[in-house]
Backbone as a ProteinNet text record, in pm:
[ID]
protein_1_A
[PRIMARY]
SKGTNYQSTHSYESSKVELIVRPLTCNVVSSSTLESQSLLSVRGIKRSLPITAVNSQGRQEKRVLFNNLTFDGNPNQFVLVYGPSGTGKSELLRVIADLSPLEEGDIYLSGKSRSLFTDSSTWRQNVRYISQQNLSIPGTPRDFIDRITKFKSWSKSCIEQRISPALDKFIVDATGLMRSLGLDAECIDKEWSRLSGGESQRVIVALSLSSKPKVLMFDEMTSALDLKSKIRVEECVRHFAKRFGICVIWVTHDVDQIERMSNWINTS
[TERTIARY]
-2631.4	-2691.3	-2755.8	-2784.9	-2838.6	-2976.2	-2999.6	-3129.3	-3145.9	-3041.8	-3050.1	-2955.5	-3004.5	-2923.5	-2872.3	-2764.5	-2704.3	-2618.8	-2618.1	-2541.9	-2394.3	-2358.7	-2217.5	-2192	-2116.4	-2083.2	-1932.9	-1886	-1743.3	-1704.7	-1593.8	-1530.5	-1384.3	-1321.1	-1189.5	-1086.8	-959.3	-845.4	-851.5	-825.8	-819.6	-950.1	-1062.1	-1188.8	-1300	-1395.1	-1513.9	-1635.1	-1610.9	-1719.2	-1748.5	-1873.7	-1911.9	-2006.3	-1994.3	-2078.7	-2159	-2285.9	-2371.8	-2415.6	-2374.8	-2407.1	-2520.3	-2634.1	-2750.8	-2816.7	-2863.4	-2930.9	-3080.2	-3139	-3284.9	-3337.4	-3274.6	-3325.5	-3215	-3087.3	-2978.5	-2880	-2790.9	-2693.5	-2583.1	-2529.1	-2421	-2290.8	-2212.6	-2075.9	-1985.8	-1908.8	-1827.5	-1683.8	-1637.1	-1499.5	-1405.6	-1277.5	-1179.7	-1125.2	-1155.7	-1110.5	-1216.4	-1175	-1267.4	-1359.1	-1488.7	-1586.2	-1643.8	-1641.3	-1683.8	-1830.2	-1912.7	-2054.6	-2088.1	-1991.8	-2019.1	-2037.9	-2142	-2163.7	-2059.8	-2048	-1949.4	-1855.6	-1726.7	-1626.3	-1529	-1524.8	-1432.3	-1322.9	-1197.2	-1087.4	-973.8	-961.4	-846.8	-825.1	-933.7	-916.3	-878.8	-810	-765	-791.5	-829	-849.2	-811.4	-730	-692.3	-701.8	-713.9	-724.1	-614.6	-556.3	-451.6	-508.7	-433.7	-475.8	-375.9	-262.9	-165.7	-115	-56.4	6.5	138.9	187.9	317.1	426.5	512.9	618.4	742.3	845.7	967.5	1038.8	1012.9	1072.5	985.2	876.4	788.2	694.8	677.2	590.7	457.4	357.6	223.2	151.6	94.8	18.6	-118.4	-161.9	-291.2	-371.3	-502.7	-592.5	-651.6	-633.5	-685.3	-834.3	-915.5	-1060.2	-1095.9	-1039.5	-1056.7	-935.7	-905.2	-786.5	-816.4	-772.5	-792.9	-940.9	-1025.2	-1170	-1209.6	-1278.8	-1316.9	-1461.1	-1541.6	-1676.6	-1729.4	-1839.8	-1906	-2048.8	-2098.3	-2238	-2292.6	-2411.4	-2470.7	-2608	-2662.9	-2798.3	-2896.9	-2996.7	-3099.8	-3041.3	-2934.2	-2867.8	-2850.4	-2867	-2839.8	-2709.8	-2625.2	-2507.7	-2532.3	-2553.3	-2579.2	-2447.3	-2417.7	-2293.7	-2331.6	-2279.5	-2316.6	-2196.7	-2207.9	-2101.5	-2122.3	-2049.5	-2063.7	-2026.3	-2071.1	-2035.8	-1884.3	-1830.8	-1688.6	-1599.9	-1659	-1577.7	-1549.8	-1596	-1559.4	-1667.2	-1791.7	-1898.8	-1919.4	-1930	-1950.1	-1828.7	-1710.8	-1588.6	-1577.8	-1627.5	-1629.8	-1711	-1828.3	-1911.3	-1842.9	-1777.9	-1708.9	-1593.7	-1524	-1416.1	-1473.3	-1581.1	-1642.7	-1693.7	-1745.9	-1799.9	-1692.2	-1565.6	-1453	-1457.5	-1504.2	-1504.8	-1393.3	-1337.5	-1222	-1117	-988.2	-882.4	-877.9	-836.5	-817.8	-668.8	-631.5	-489.6	-432.3	-509.5	-466.8	-587.7	-561.2	-667.5	-728.2	-841.9	-908.9	-1057.9	-1134.2	-1279.3	-1317.5	-1404.9	-1442.9	-1593.8	-1634	-1774.8	-1790.4	-1866.1	-1883.4	-1748.5	-1653.3	-1522.9	-1423.2	-1463	-1373.9	-1322	-1190	-1128.4	-1167	-1186.5	-1220.6	-1111.1	-987.7	-876.1	-884.6	-964.6	-977.3	-1090.6	-1170.4	-1275.7	-1211.4	-1254.2	-1187.6	-1201	-1312.5	-1328.5	-1423	-1416.8	-1495.3	-1644.8	-1686.8	-1829.8	-1891.7	-1815.8	-1866.5	-1889.8	-1797.1	-1812.7	-1934.4	-1947.3	-2055.2	-2191.8	-2194.4	-2320.7	-2379.5	-2292.2	-2334.7	-2330.3	-2244.4	-2228.4	-2262.9	-2383.3	-2433.3	-2435.6	-2382	-2372.1	-2466.5	-2551.3	-2646.2	-2605.7	-2559.4	-2506.3	-2618	-2580.9	-2676.7	-2687.3	-2600.8	-2599.6	-2724.4	-2773.7	-2888	-2848.8	-2934.7	-2906.2	-2970.2	-2896.6	-2950.2	-2953.3	-3067.9	-3079.7	-3178.6	-3140.4	-3233.8	-3343	-3459.7	-3567.3	-3643.7	-3706.8	-3791.6	-3724.7	-3774.1	-3722	-3732.8	-3840.2	-3852	-3738	-3707.4	-3593.8	-3463.9	-3450.1	-3330	-3315.8	-3426.7	-3424.3	-3377.5	-3429.9	-3393.2	-3243.3	-3186.8	-3042.8	-2957.6	-2991.9	-2904.6	-2907.2	-3014.4	-3015.7	-2918.2	-2861	-2760.2	-2617.6	-2604.1	-2470.9	-2416.1	-2283.6	-2219.6	-2235.9	-2240.9	-2247.1	-2387.6	-2486.2	-2622.3	-2642.5	-2745.9	-2772.6	-2784.4	-2718.4	-2719.5	-2861.3	-2946.9	-3084	-3159.7	-3106.6	-3172.7	-3111.7	-2999.1	-2935.4	-2999.3	-3106.9	-3183.2	-3208.9	-3289.7	-3327.9	-3414.8	-3435.6	-3509.7	-3647.1	-3716.1	-3844.2	-3822.7	-3830.8	-3804.6	-3882	-3908.9	-3976.3	-3898.1	-3763.1	-3681.7	-3698.3	-3697.4	-3713	-3853.4	-3953.1	-4090.9	-4106.6	-4044.9	-4052.9	-3985.1	-3874	-3803.1	-3892.8	-3960.4	-4048.2	-4165.9	-4222	-4332.3	-4286.2	-4168.1	-4114.5	-4090.6	-4032.6	-3999.5	-4124.7	-4226.7	-4349.7	-4421.4	-4417.1	-4476.2	-4407.1	-4275	-4200	-4226.2	-4242.3	-4273.4	-4404.1	-4503.6	-4631.4	-4611.7	-4528.8	-4501.9	-4432.4	-4358.6	-4285.9	-4367.9	-4496.2	-4584.2	-4585.8	-4536.5	-4535.3	-4644.6	-4691	-4782.8	-4705.6	-4770.4	-4704.9	-4665.7	-4738.1	-4709.5	-4571.4	-4509.8	-4376.6	-4274.4	-4298.5	-4200.6	-4194.2	-4300.4	-4302.9	-4300.3	-4260.3	-4250.4	-4107.7	-4092.4	-3958.4	-3882.9	-3758.7	-3682.3	-3664.9	-3652.7	-3633.8	-3754.9	-3869.9	-3992.2	-4015.9	-3930.2	-3942.3	-3882.2	-3947.3	-3889.9	-3771.5	-3696.4	-3583.4	-3626.1	-3737	-3787.2	-3837.2	-3907	-3954.2	-3836.7	-3735.5	-3618.3	-3548.5	-3533.8	-3470.6	-3548.8	-3680.9	-3761.8	-3761.5	-3757	-3746.4	-3615.3	-3505.3	-3375.8	-3376.8	-3440.3	-3451.9	-3525.4	-3636.6	-3714.7	-3633.2	-3560.5	-3480.9	-3367.6	-3303.1	-3190.8	-3237.2	-3350.7	-3404.2	-3444.8	-3501.7	-3546.9	-3432.1	-3310.7	-3195.2	-3147.6	-3192.5	-3165.6	-3016.7	-2932.4	-2791.6	-2776.4	-2658.4	-2632.5	-2610	-2542.7	-2515.4	-2563	-2641.7	-2696.3	-2659.7	-2591.2	-2540.5	-2610	-2676	-2748.3	-2673.6	-2648.6	-2577.7	-2674.2	-2725	-2816.3	-2932.4	-2993.3	-3093	-3230.1	-3247.4	-3376.9	-3363.1	-3252.9	-3225	-3326	-3387.6	-3481.2	-3627	-3649.2	-3785.1	-3836.2	-3969.7	-4029.7	-4033.9	-4071.8	-4065.2	-4149.8	-4272	-4360.4	-4299.2	-4242.3	-4181.3	-4054.5	-3977.6	-3858.4	-3895.2	-3996.2	-4037.4	-4086.3	-4155.5	-4205.4	-4090.1	-3985.6	-3868.4	-3798.1	-3779.4	-3712.4	-3784.3	-3916.6	-3994.3	-3987.4	-3995	-3990.6	-3856.3	-3747.9	-3615	-3601.4	-3652.9	-3646.7	-3712.6	-3835.8	-3909.9	-3848.7	-3802.8	-3743.6	-3612.2	-3532.7	-3405.4	-3428.6	-3529.6	-3561.5	-3609.8	-3690	-3748	-3641.6	-3541.6	-3442.4	-3303.4	-3291.9	-3164.9	-3054.7	-3088.2	-2990.7	-2926.1	-2796.5	-2726.3	-2732.4	-2783.8	-2798.3	-2699.7	-2620.2	-2533.8	-2594.6	-2632.5	-2712.6	-2634.3	-2597.8	-2525.3	-2624.3	-2609.2	-2696.3	-2627	-2668	-2627	-2750.8	-2864.9	-2993.4	-3009.4	-2990.9	-2997.5	-3136.2	-3241.6	-3377.7	-3398.5	-3341.1	-3353.5	-3283.1	-3166.5	-3094.1	-3176.8	-3239.1	-3322.7	-3441.2	-3507.6	-3622.8	-3581.2	-3474.3	-3432.7	-3386.3	-3322.3	-3281.3	-3402.2	-3505.1	-3624.8	-3691.7	-3710.8	-3778.2	-3687.5	-3555.6	-3464.1	-3471.8	-3477.7	-3483.2	-3610	-3719.2	-3846.1	-3873.2	-3775.8	-3796	-3801.2
2422.2	2308.1	2350.5	2255.1	2287.5	2350.7	2445.8	2509.9	2625.1	2660.9	2770.4	2880.8	3002.1	3114.5	3194.4	3148.7	3220.7	3332.8	3445.7	3559.1	3547	3491.7	3484.8	3357.8	3266.9	3142	3133.1	3097.9	3093.4	2957.1	2902.4	2788.7	2824.7	2766.2	2813.9	2702.9	2742.8	2652.3	2563.3	2433.2	2335.4	2328.4	2354.4	2356	2300.6	2230.6	2184.4	2268.6	2375.8	2465.6	2559.1	2579.4	2674	2777.7	2900.7	3009.5	3063.7	3088.2	3151.8	3284.2	3392.9	3525.2	3582	3601.1	3651.8	3762.3	3867.9	3976.3	3949.8	4013.9	4017.3	4134.1	4250	4368.5	4454.1	4415.4	4501.1	4420.2	4489.2	4423.4	4359.3	4249.9	4180.9	4256.4	4266.5	4317	4196.3	4164	4042.6	4066.7	4191.7	4220.7	4180.5	4165.9	4123.6	4240.2	4363.4	4479.4	4518.6	4587.1	4626.4	4737.1	4713.8	4812.8	4882.1	5016.4	5092	5068.1	5032.8	5015.7	4875.8	4785.7	4650	4647.1	4579.3	4563.4	4468	4350	4251.3	4221.8	4233.1	4204.1	4100.1	3986.1	3878.5	3876.8	3890.6	3907.6	3807.5	3710.9	3621	3539.6	3492	3423.5	3276.3	3223.7	3084.6	3021.1	2892.6	2816.6	2671.1	2615.9	2475.3	2411.2	2278.4	2203.3	2097.3	2072.5	1970.4	1830.7	1745.8	1606.7	1510.1	1562.3	1480.1	1558.4	1487.1	1553.1	1615.6	1708.3	1770.4	1665.2	1651.2	1549.9	1603.9	1521.5	1559.7	1678.5	1704.5	1821.2	1945.9	1932.7	2047.1	2073.1	1973.4	1990.3	1919.2	1967.3	1911.2	1919.7	1808.9	1810.2	1873	1952.5	2018.9	1999.3	1999.4	1994.2	2132.6	2186.5	2319.3	2308.6	2380.7	2382.7	2481.3	2600.5	2699	2790.6	2843.6	2926.2	3036.5	3158.3	3273.5	3293.6	3278.5	3291.7	3438.3	3488.4	3629.6	3642.6	3719.1	3751.3	3870.5	3928	4040.2	4002.2	4061.9	4049	4186.5	4216.2	4347.6	4338.8	4450.7	4448.6	4389.6	4318.2	4256.6	4150.6	4086.3	3990.3	3856.5	3749.3	3614.2	3563.9	3507.1	3433.6	3287.7	3203.2	3061.4	2985.6	2909.5	2832.2	2684.9	2608.9	2468.2	2381.4	2254.2	2158.4	2036.1	1928.6	1805.5	1827.7	1738	1746.1	1734.3	1809.9	1803.2	1887.8	1974.9	2055.7	2196	2227.9	2356.2	2461.6	2424	2523.5	2587.6	2504.2	2556.8	2636	2587.4	2655.8	2793.4	2806.5	2937.5	3037.1	2995.8	3085.2	3118.4	3020.8	3044.1	3143.3	3135.2	3231.1	3371.4	3384.5	3515.8	3571.6	3484.1	3527.5	3551.3	3529.1	3545.3	3440.9	3321.6	3209.6	3110.1	3117.9	3037.7	3131.3	3095	3186.6	3207.4	3325.8	3363	3352.2	3259.7	3236.4	3338.6	3372.4	3471.2	3552.7	3670.9	3754.9	3843.8	3904.3	3994.3	3995.7	4042	4054	4194.5	4259	4397.3	4406.6	4493.3	4526.5	4674.2	4706.1	4845.7	4914.7	4842.2	4898	4897	4852.8	4852.2	4711.6	4697.4	4567.7	4512.5	4380.8	4317.8	4340	4351.9	4371.7	4505	4598.2	4730.1	4736.5	4630	4626.9	4602.7	4678.1	4675.4	4541.8	4473.1	4340.1	4257.9	4127.1	4037.3	4054.3	4097.4	4111.7	4220.3	4326.2	4432.5	4378.2	4296.5	4234.7	4142.4	4059.1	3959.9	4023.1	4145.1	4217.1	4242.6	4261.7	4293.1	4173.6	4077.7	3959	3837.7	3784.9	3681.5	3544.8	3446.2	3309.2	3218.2	3146	3053.4	2911.7	2835.9	2701.9	2601.6	2492.8	2384.4	2290	2303.6	2211.1	2227.1	2114.6	2118.1	2188.5	2276.8	2354.2	2289.9	2287.2	2241	2362.2	2427.9	2555.3	2539.5	2577	2568.1	2674.1	2641.3	2739.4	2746.2	2860	2882.3	2981.3	2992.5	3095.4	3236.4	3264.1	3396.3	3417.8	3313.5	3322.4	3347.3	3278.3	3291	3433.6	3492.4	3631.2	3724.4	3702.8	3788.3	3780.9	3660.8	3645.4	3705.6	3676.7	3718.3	3868.1	3936.1	4081.3	4151	4076.5	4133.2	4108.1	4027.2	3999.4	4121.6	4141.4	4253.1	4241.5	4117.1	4098.9	4117	4144.4	4164.4	4310.2	4337.1	4473.7	4568.7	4683.4	4779.3	4825.8	4827.2	4871.7	4774.5	4650	4549.1	4538.4	4605.5	4598.3	4703.8	4667.3	4758.4	4689.3	4749.9	4686.2	4563.6	4484.6	4359	4384.4	4485.5	4523.3	4655	4654	4774.9	4770.2	4886.3	4887.1	4808.9	4818	4746.9	4596.1	4547.5	4404.2	4359.4	4438.2	4405.7	4399.2	4495.1	4497.4	4374.6	4335.6	4216.8	4094	4080.6	3965.6	3968.8	4086.7	4099.2	4056.8	4105.6	4068.4	3917.9	3861.4	3718.9	3632.3	3666.6	3586.7	3600.9	3719.8	3738.9	3653.1	3647.5	3564.3	3416.1	3377.9	3237.8	3197.4	3284.9	3255.2	3244.2	3335	3330.5	3201	3143.5	3019	2895.1	2916	2802.6	2752	2832.1	2793.1	2866.6	2806.8	2875.9	2980.6	3093.2	3198.2	3147.2	3043.8	2988.4	2922.3	2897.8	2834.6	2918.1	3048	3133.8	3104.4	3044.8	3010.7	2859.7	2785.8	2640.3	2601.7	2507.1	2462	2415.2	2465.2	2433.9	2282.9	2211.4	2066.4	1994.8	2063	2002.6	2038	2123	2157.7	2046.7	2015.8	1919.2	1983.9	1902.4	1957.1	2064.3	2040	2138	2264.3	2249	2366.4	2449	2381.1	2451.4	2530.5	2470.6	2540.9	2666.1	2655.4	2771	2880.5	2841.3	2941.8	3018.3	2946.6	3011.6	3105.4	3064	3152.1	3280.2	3266.5	3383.6	3476.4	3421.3	3504.2	3573.7	3501.9	3561.4	3673.8	3657.1	3764.1	3884.5	3858.8	3968.2	4054.6	4000.1	4078.7	4177.2	4160.3	4253.2	4286.2	4185	4212.7	4262.5	4308.1	4349.9	4228.9	4127.9	4004	3887.7	3798.5	3684.5	3556.6	3466	3344.2	3221.9	3145.6	3025.4	2902.1	2808.1	2685.1	2567.4	2527.8	2412.6	2424.9	2543.3	2569	2508.1	2443.6	2380.4	2228.7	2174.2	2031.2	1940.6	1987.2	1903.4	1927.6	2004.1	2043.1	1964.9	1947	1889.3	1995.6	1955.6	2046	2171.1	2154.2	2269	2369.3	2320.2	2409.5	2474.3	2399.3	2457.4	2578	2560.7	2669.3	2788.3	2761.5	2868.7	2948.9	2879.3	2947.1	3028.5	2969.7	3040	3170.2	3163.3	3282.5	3387.2	3342.5	3436.2	3508.9	3434.6	3496.3	3591.4	3550.8	3635.7	3770.6	3769.6	3895.1	3979.9	3917.1	3992.6	4055.9	3983.5	4037.2	4158.5	4151.9	4265.5	4384.3	4356.7	4464.9	4541.6	4470.5	4535	4544.2	4511.2	4527.2	4437.7	4313.6	4219.4	4139	4118.7	4024.7	3887	3789.3	3653.5	3560.4	3489	3383.5	3250.5	3170	3049.9	2926.8	2841.5	2718	2603.2	2526	2411.3	2311.1	2185.2	2087.7	2032.6	2099.8	2060.2	2126.2	2048.7	2103.3	2159.1	2091.5	2140.1	2276	2294.5	2423	2532.9	2503.8	2601.8	2641.4	2543.5	2571.9	2659.9	2627	2707.1	2850.7	2866.6	3000.3	3080.7	3014.9	3084.5	3130.7	3047.7	3083.6	3207.9	3216.3	3335.6	3456.5	3434.5	3547.9	3605.6	3517.9	3563.8	3641.4	3613	3679.3	3795.4	3831.2	3941.4	4073
6518.5	6452.1	6321.8	6234.1	6102.9	6114.3	6021	6016.4	6110.9	6183.5	6279.2	6238	6222.1	6176.8	6294.2	6355.6	6465	6409.3	6477.5	6428.4	6459.3	6573	6610.4	6689.5	6630.4	6697.2	6712.5	6831.8	6860.4	6915.1	6867.8	6933.9	6951.3	7051.2	7090.4	7100.4	7084.5	7089.7	7214	7192.2	7302.2	7380.6	7314.2	7386.8	7299.9	7362.3	7292.3	7329.8	7404.5	7442.2	7326.4	7294.5	7190.7	7250	7199.3	7245.8	7129.7	7154.8	7056.6	7116	7054.6	7106.7	7023.3	7085.7	7013.6	7094.2	7025.5	7096.3	7109.6	7208.8	7216	7134	7150.8	7082.3	7023.1	7039.5	6992.9	6910.1	6839.5	6754.6	6837.4	6787.4	6855.4	6836	6940.9	6932.8	6948.1	6845.6	6852.7	6809	6812.9	6775.5	6887.4	6854.7	6954.4	7035	6995.9	7072.2	7172.7	7278.1	7383.6	7333.9	7340	7295.8	7418.5	7414.9	7532.5	7564.7	7461.2	7486.8	7538	7541.8	7587.1	7737.8	7782.6	7926.4	7985.1	7924.9	7969.1	7853.2	7876.7	7774.2	7828.3	7763.8	7799.8	7694.5	7738.4	7644.2	7668.6	7579.5	7577.2	7702.8	7765.3	7893.6	7873.9	7973.6	7971.7	8106.9	8103	8226.3	8200.1	8288.5	8278.8	8416	8417.5	8542.3	8547.1	8664.3	8675.9	8656.3	8588.2	8568.9	8631.7	8679.8	8751.8	8872.2	8966.6	9080.8	9036.9	9115.4	9086.7	9103.8	9000.6	9008.6	9078.6	9083.7	9157.1	9095.1	8966.5	8901	8914.9	8991.3	9011.3	8895.2	8808.1	8692	8714.7	8644.9	8658.7	8525.1	8482.7	8358.1	8382.5	8284.2	8294.9	8166.9	8183.6	8068.4	8047.4	7928.6	7897.7	7867	7943	7919.5	7809.9	7818.7	7711.7	7711.9	7594.1	7577.6	7477	7507.4	7419.3	7386.6	7487	7468.3	7479.7	7378.4	7371	7324	7395.6	7349.4	7427.4	7379	7444.9	7481.3	7588	7625.8	7658.4	7608.4	7626.4	7692	7737.4	7793	7691.6	7740.8	7656.6	7564	7605.4	7518.1	7588	7509.9	7558.2	7497	7581.4	7535.5	7571.8	7472.2	7495	7488.7	7592	7600.5	7600.5	7504.5	7500.2	7463.5	7494.2	7468.7	7555.7	7528.4	7607.8	7754	7839.3	7981.2	7998.2	8092.4	8121.8	8033.7	7951.6	7860.2	7912.4	8032.7	8091.7	8092.4	8064.6	8061.4	8198.2	8300.2	8435.9	8482.2	8448.3	8490.5	8425.1	8303	8237.4	8319.3	8364.9	8445.7	8577.3	8637	8763.8	8746.4	8634.9	8608.4	8592.7	8516.6	8496.9	8629.4	8715.9	8845.5	8950.4	8915	9008.4	9119.3	9085.5	9179.3	9148.3	9028.1	8988.1	8930.4	8941.7	8898.8	8748	8709.5	8569.6	8539.2	8450.3	8422	8324.6	8224.2	8125.7	8082.9	8026.1	7975.2	8082.5	8049.1	8142.4	8113.3	8210.3	8199.1	8243.2	8166.4	8192.6	8212.8	8303.1	8323	8294.3	8190	8145.5	8126.7	8068.6	8038.6	8152	8270.4	8387.2	8413	8417.3	8440.5	8577.1	8582	8709.6	8813.3	8769.1	8862.3	8934.9	8882.5	8944.2	9045.8	9056.1	9157.1	9293.4	9392.4	9523.3	9594.2	9574.2	9632.9	9546.4	9563.1	9479.5	9501	9620.1	9647.4	9560.4	9530.8	9443.7	9303.6	9256.1	9124.6	9123	9225.7	9227.5	9249.4	9298.8	9310.3	9172.3	9073.9	8937.6	8843.6	8873.8	8789.6	8875.2	8857.9	8949.1	8880.5	8952	8901.1	8978.3	8906.1	8966.7	8928.2	9026.5	9003.4	8978.3	8909.7	8885.2	9003.7	9102.3	9214.8	9300.8	9351	9441.8	9571.2	9615.8	9735.8	9857.9	9965.6	10093.7	10186.7	10190.1	10260.8	10375.6	10495.1	10607.8	10597.9	10652.5	10655.1	10524.2	10501.8	10385	10289.7	10165	10075.7	10134.4	10210.8	10273.6	10374	10452.9	10545.8	10469.6	10356.7	10274.5	10221.8	10175.3	10127	10237.6	10357	10470.1	10497.8	10482.2	10508.6	10397.1	10272	10162.7	10139.2	10178.8	10160.4	10254.6	10346.5	10436.2	10385.9	10277.5	10224.6	10153.4	10162.6	10092.9	9942	9891.3	9746.9	9691.3	9779.9	9731.2	9693.5	9618.4	9574.4	9692.6	9682.7	9792.8	9825.4	9722.6	9747.1	9836.1	9847.5	9930.6	10069	10092.6	10224.1	10313.6	10374.1	10458.3	10591.7	10672.6	10797.6	10767.9	10871.5	10853.8	10791.6	10836.3	10777.3	10704.6	10573.8	10496.6	10366.2	10304.6	10173.9	10069.8	10072.5	9973.8	9987.1	10110.3	10132.7	10095.1	10131.1	10094.9	9943	9871.7	9725.4	9666.3	9724.8	9677.7	9689.4	9803.6	9825.3	9728.3	9704	9607.8	9468.8	9427.1	9296	9287.3	9393.3	9392.5	9385.7	9463.9	9462.1	9328.2	9268.6	9136.2	9031.5	9038.1	8944.7	8968.9	9094	9123.6	9056.7	9063.4	8996.9	8845.9	8789.5	8645.5	8605.1	8698.6	8671.7	8705.2	8735.8	8760.4	8902.7	8997	9138.2	9214.6	9322.3	9411.6	9491	9518.1	9596.6	9734.7	9782.3	9914.8	9921.8	9805.6	9804.5	9879.5	9888.3	9954.8	10104.5	10159.3	10301.9	10325.3	10224.5	10234.7	10271.8	10364	10401.4	10277.3	10263.2	10143.1	10125.5	10234.9	10229.1	10170.8	10168.2	10115.1	9969.1	9913.2	9771.6	9686.4	9575	9481.3	9408.7	9334.7	9260	9161.9	9091.7	8996.2	9062.9	9176.5	9250.5	9300.9	9352.5	9404.6	9295	9176.4	9065.3	9028.3	9023.4	8983.8	9090.3	9217.9	9324.3	9310.5	9284.2	9267.9	9147.5	9038.5	8921.6	8959.6	9032.6	9073.6	9162.5	9259.1	9349.6	9275.2	9183.8	9111.5	9019.7	8953.6	8869.2	8953.4	9070.7	9156.9	9205.9	9209.3	9254.4	9148.8	9023.5	8912.3	8895.2	8876.4	8847.4	8704.1	8669.2	8531.1	8441	8495.7	8422.9	8508.8	8449.5	8523.2	8448.6	8517.8	8454.6	8512.9	8426.7	8466.7	8418.3	8508.3	8475.1	8479.1	8360.9	8350.1	8448.4	8454	8558.1	8530.9	8415.8	8389.1	8377.4	8425.1	8406.5	8476.2	8584.9	8661.3	8621.5	8514.5	8477.9	8358	8352.4	8233.3	8123.7	8002.9	7888.3	7908.5	7959.3	7979.5	8076.1	8185.1	8284.1	8229.5	8149.7	8087.4	8002	7918.3	7829.6	7910.6	8018.1	8104.3	8164.4	8210.1	8265.8	8157.6	8040.9	7931	7897.6	7887.1	7852.5	7963	8088	8200.3	8204.6	8190.1	8190.1	8072.2	7958.1	7838.7	7862.7	7911.9	7930.6	8041.8	8148.4	8258.5	8215.9	8136.9	8088.4	7998.7	7914.4	7827.7	7909.5	8010	8090.6	8167.9	8220.9	8307.3	8244.1	8116.3	8047.8	8100.2	8132.6	8188	8075.5	8085.6	7997.7	8062.6	7990	8042.7	7972	8050.6	7997.1	8039.7	7943	7968.2	7923.2	8017	7987.5	7972.5	7865.7	7844.2	7753	7761.4	7660.2	7589.6	7611.4	7555	7417.9	7311.2	7175.4	7145.5	7192.3	7169	7235	7352.9	7421	7342.3	7289.5	7208	7086.7	7021.5	6905	6942.9	7053.5	7097.1	7124.7	7201.5	7240.8	7120	7026.1	6904.3	6824.7	6818.4	6742.5	6797.8	6932.5	6983.8	6986.9	6992.3	6981.4	6840.8	6739.8	6601.7	6571.2	6643.3	6616.2	6709.9	6800.1	6895	6820.7
[MASK]
++++++++++++++++++++++++++++++++++++++++++++++++++++++++++++++++++++++++++++++++++++++++++++++++++++++++++++++++++++++++++++++++++++++++++++++++++++++++++++++++++++++++++++++++++++++++++++++++++++++++++++++++++++++++++++++++++++++++++++++++++++++++++++++++++++++++++++

């Protein structure tokens, strides 16, 4: 948008999705060749969705969401993805997270092709996708932490016995982040069904940051929040990403949010 000095803005063939690649503390890598220092490298990927059923000739019309999409993401870096609803922003994150098929191109983590990862859980341990969909989770956030630390796709440092220093540290980190996001620490023991939409979003943000992945992708994660809470989440994610060297991919259609985030990135 006007008045904003973005360092690298990309739009792609057959797509209304735009990406703004901005660093927190390091220079942007935006070349089309694979750079060994890039944490995440997306190279020439394509994704389309069917818009008609398969006809008698075995053909099917498809709508291309994005084609030949290429960008890099590095530690301490934000990649802002924006565009109108229905243009493929969420699907882009799902493709990167290995939740939707990759039709063309490749994706690399620290120079290693996703196709070389032995299973999808290993990839998702490092590349974590947080959906915008409302979650219906039984029990409390503490119960949820206890369950997810047993998943293969969770950080190996968290896969311990039910009572362990790693699990205790995770809970301490999560409750600390909840306070930073404007929540009471007691939220961790509150029935999930009793959390408001905004509270639920902030709890998920806290849990996802506490898992410390290499790449963290947020899909409209502040949509249910008021302006004050949105800014609080943005700042918390910013500082945590800098502290632990996380690459954050942030999907939004909120122009004001893009302006805010660009302003503090420019002054970092």
